[in-house]
Amino acid sequence: MNLFREQLEPYKKKIGIEKAESTYCGLVADYKSLLLFMKSKKNAEDIVIEELEKSFIEDYYNWMLGTCALANSTVFGRVNTLKWLMYIAQEKGWIRVHPFASFECMPEYKRRSFLSEEELQRIIHIEPRYKRQRAMRDMFLFMCFTGLSYVDLKAITYDNIHTDSDGGTWLMGNRIKTGVAYVVKLLPIAIELIEKYRGTDEKKDSPNVSFR
């Protein structure tokens, strides 16, 4: 557990620079899960790394699926976090053989459902009673028509919007979580949403500020 804590602190300092806050929060959740397992099943808060065996991760895996009833994809992620820690221990020379290298499990991802054209049109034409509800509706629609995630939407400003020589409007930026560049041709409805909120808050030059 000391090794886990050692990784969390420098990770936290890199939030917003190299790392995403959501990833850090996920690691904290993994840490708390492992600590709870140690306390409830091993009656301990730490264990000597050299004493770890494959049976440990097998017990942890079954405990998460059975006792905690966690989703298979969540369990898969936490198993991989534990494996990652052991690779770090190997690099530091604390262990010679990775104790969990031969343990394998596969995630079971649920098939994602998508909005139909009819459902999307229904959302477009609905008129919520309150201003905040209308802003949330518009924010959702903007994400639908651009493919941006919520965290990417929060980060864009008018500087991300460009017009080409043919009059086309483009949204350009980098994904917050991965840093990968994106270029999105804005459809008329997305442009309309941007203009709808332009200038609604003089303190922040952001097309999505009123969505929050």
Short mmCIF file of C-alpha atoms in Angstrom, two decimals, residues 11-134:
data_model
loop_
_atom_site.label_atom_id
_atom_site.label_comp_id
_atom_site.label_asym_id
_atom_site.label_seq_id
_atom_site.Cartn_x
_atom_site.Cartn_y
_atom_site.Cartn_z
CA TYR A 11 0.22 11.87 -10.02
CA LYS A 12 -1.92 14.42 -8.18
CA LYS A 13 0.64 17.16 -8.82
CA LYS A 14 0.42 16.54 -12.58
CA ILE A 15 -3.36 17.04 -12.80
CA GLY A 16 -4.14 19.57 -15.49
CA ILE A 17 -0.60 19.35 -16.87
CA GLU A 18 0.02 15.77 -17.96
CA LYS A 19 -2.76 13.88 -16.17
CA ALA A 20 -6.55 14.11 -16.05
CA GLU A 21 -8.31 14.59 -12.71
CA SER A 22 -10.78 11.83 -13.58
CA THR A 23 -7.91 9.33 -13.96
CA TYR A 24 -6.49 10.37 -10.59
CA CYS A 25 -9.90 9.93 -8.95
CA GLY A 26 -10.07 6.47 -10.50
CA LEU A 27 -6.71 5.55 -8.96
CA VAL A 28 -7.88 6.81 -5.56
CA ALA A 29 -10.96 4.59 -5.87
CA ASP A 30 -8.68 1.66 -6.77
CA TYR A 31 -6.55 2.39 -3.70
CA LYS A 32 -9.56 2.48 -1.37
CA SER A 33 -10.88 -0.76 -2.86
CA LEU A 34 -7.58 -2.56 -2.32
CA LEU A 35 -7.30 -1.19 1.23
CA LEU A 36 -10.82 -2.39 2.05
CA PHE A 37 -9.97 -5.84 0.69
CA MET A 38 -6.81 -5.98 2.79
CA LYS A 39 -8.67 -5.02 5.95
CA SER A 40 -11.69 -7.25 5.47
CA LYS A 41 -10.08 -10.36 3.97
CA LYS A 42 -6.45 -10.24 5.10
CA ASN A 43 -6.92 -8.42 8.42
CA ALA A 44 -4.06 -6.09 7.50
CA GLU A 45 -3.47 -2.68 5.95
CA ASP A 46 -0.31 -3.60 4.08
CA ILE A 47 1.65 -6.60 2.89
CA VAL A 48 5.29 -7.25 2.06
CA ILE A 49 5.59 -7.14 -1.74
CA GLU A 50 7.98 -10.10 -1.79
CA GLU A 51 5.26 -12.24 -0.18
CA LEU A 52 2.65 -11.57 -2.85
CA GLU A 53 1.54 -14.58 -4.88
CA LYS A 54 -0.91 -15.19 -7.70
CA SER A 55 -3.51 -16.35 -5.16
CA PHE A 56 -3.66 -12.79 -3.78
CA ILE A 57 -4.93 -11.26 -7.00
CA GLU A 58 -7.26 -14.21 -7.55
CA ASP A 59 -8.82 -13.61 -4.12
CA TYR A 60 -9.05 -9.88 -4.83
CA TYR A 61 -10.68 -10.51 -8.20
CA ASN A 62 -13.29 -12.89 -6.77
CA TRP A 63 -13.97 -10.55 -3.82
CA MET A 64 -14.67 -7.62 -6.13
CA LEU A 65 -16.99 -9.65 -8.34
CA GLY A 66 -18.73 -11.53 -5.52
CA THR A 67 -18.78 -9.57 -2.28
CA CYS A 68 -18.71 -6.11 -3.87
CA ALA A 69 -20.77 -7.03 -6.95
CA LEU A 70 -18.70 -4.65 -9.08
CA ALA A 71 -19.09 -4.48 -12.84
CA ASN A 72 -16.70 -6.69 -14.78
CA SER A 73 -15.13 -3.68 -16.50
CA THR A 74 -14.44 -2.02 -13.12
CA VAL A 75 -12.83 -5.19 -11.78
CA PHE A 76 -10.71 -5.46 -14.94
CA GLY A 77 -9.44 -1.92 -14.43
CA ARG A 78 -8.54 -2.49 -10.78
CA VAL A 79 -6.73 -5.72 -11.58
CA ASN A 80 -4.67 -3.87 -14.17
CA THR A 81 -3.85 -1.15 -11.63
CA LEU A 82 -2.49 -3.80 -9.27
CA LYS A 83 -0.46 -5.33 -12.09
CA TRP A 84 0.90 -1.86 -12.94
CA LEU A 85 2.12 -1.46 -9.36
CA MET A 86 3.99 -4.76 -9.56
CA TYR A 87 5.74 -3.64 -12.75
CA ILE A 88 6.89 -0.54 -10.86
CA ALA A 89 8.16 -2.77 -8.03
CA GLN A 90 10.09 -4.79 -10.62
CA GLU A 91 11.65 -1.66 -12.09
CA LYS A 92 12.75 -0.59 -8.62
CA GLY A 93 14.36 -3.99 -8.10
CA TRP A 94 12.13 -4.89 -5.16
CA ILE A 95 10.93 -8.10 -6.79
CA ARG A 96 12.48 -10.28 -9.48
CA VAL A 97 9.37 -12.01 -10.79
CA HIS A 98 6.01 -10.32 -11.38
CA PRO A 99 3.62 -12.32 -9.14
CA PHE A 100 0.51 -11.55 -11.20
CA ALA A 101 1.91 -11.74 -14.74
CA SER A 102 0.09 -14.98 -15.55
CA PHE A 103 -3.27 -13.84 -14.16
CA GLU A 104 -5.68 -12.83 -16.89
CA CYS A 105 -9.23 -11.55 -16.98
CA MET A 106 -11.20 -9.94 -19.77
CA PRO A 107 -13.59 -6.99 -19.53
CA GLU A 108 -17.20 -7.36 -20.63
CA TYR A 109 -18.25 -4.07 -22.12
CA LYS A 110 -21.93 -3.33 -22.52
CA ARG A 111 -23.09 -2.50 -26.00
CA ARG A 112 -23.73 1.20 -26.22
CA SER A 113 -27.12 2.42 -27.34
CA PHE A 114 -27.41 5.42 -29.63
CA LEU A 115 -30.10 8.03 -30.05
CA SER A 116 -32.26 7.62 -33.09
CA GLU A 117 -32.93 10.57 -35.40
CA GLU A 118 -36.45 10.76 -33.99
CA GLU A 119 -35.19 10.87 -30.39
CA LEU A 120 -32.63 13.55 -31.23
CA GLN A 121 -35.26 15.70 -32.93
CA ARG A 122 -37.50 15.33 -29.90
CA ILE A 123 -34.71 16.68 -27.67
CA ILE A 124 -34.05 19.55 -30.07
CA HIS A 125 -37.66 20.69 -30.03
CA ILE A 126 -38.40 20.22 -26.35
CA GLU A 127 -38.60 23.49 -24.39
CA PRO A 128 -37.56 23.07 -20.74
CA ARG A 129 -39.17 25.42 -18.26
CA TYR A 130 -36.04 26.68 -16.55
CA LYS A 131 -32.99 28.44 -18.01
CA ARG A 132 -30.54 25.95 -16.48
CA GLN A 133 -32.47 23.03 -17.96
CA ARG A 134 -32.38 24.68 -21.39
#
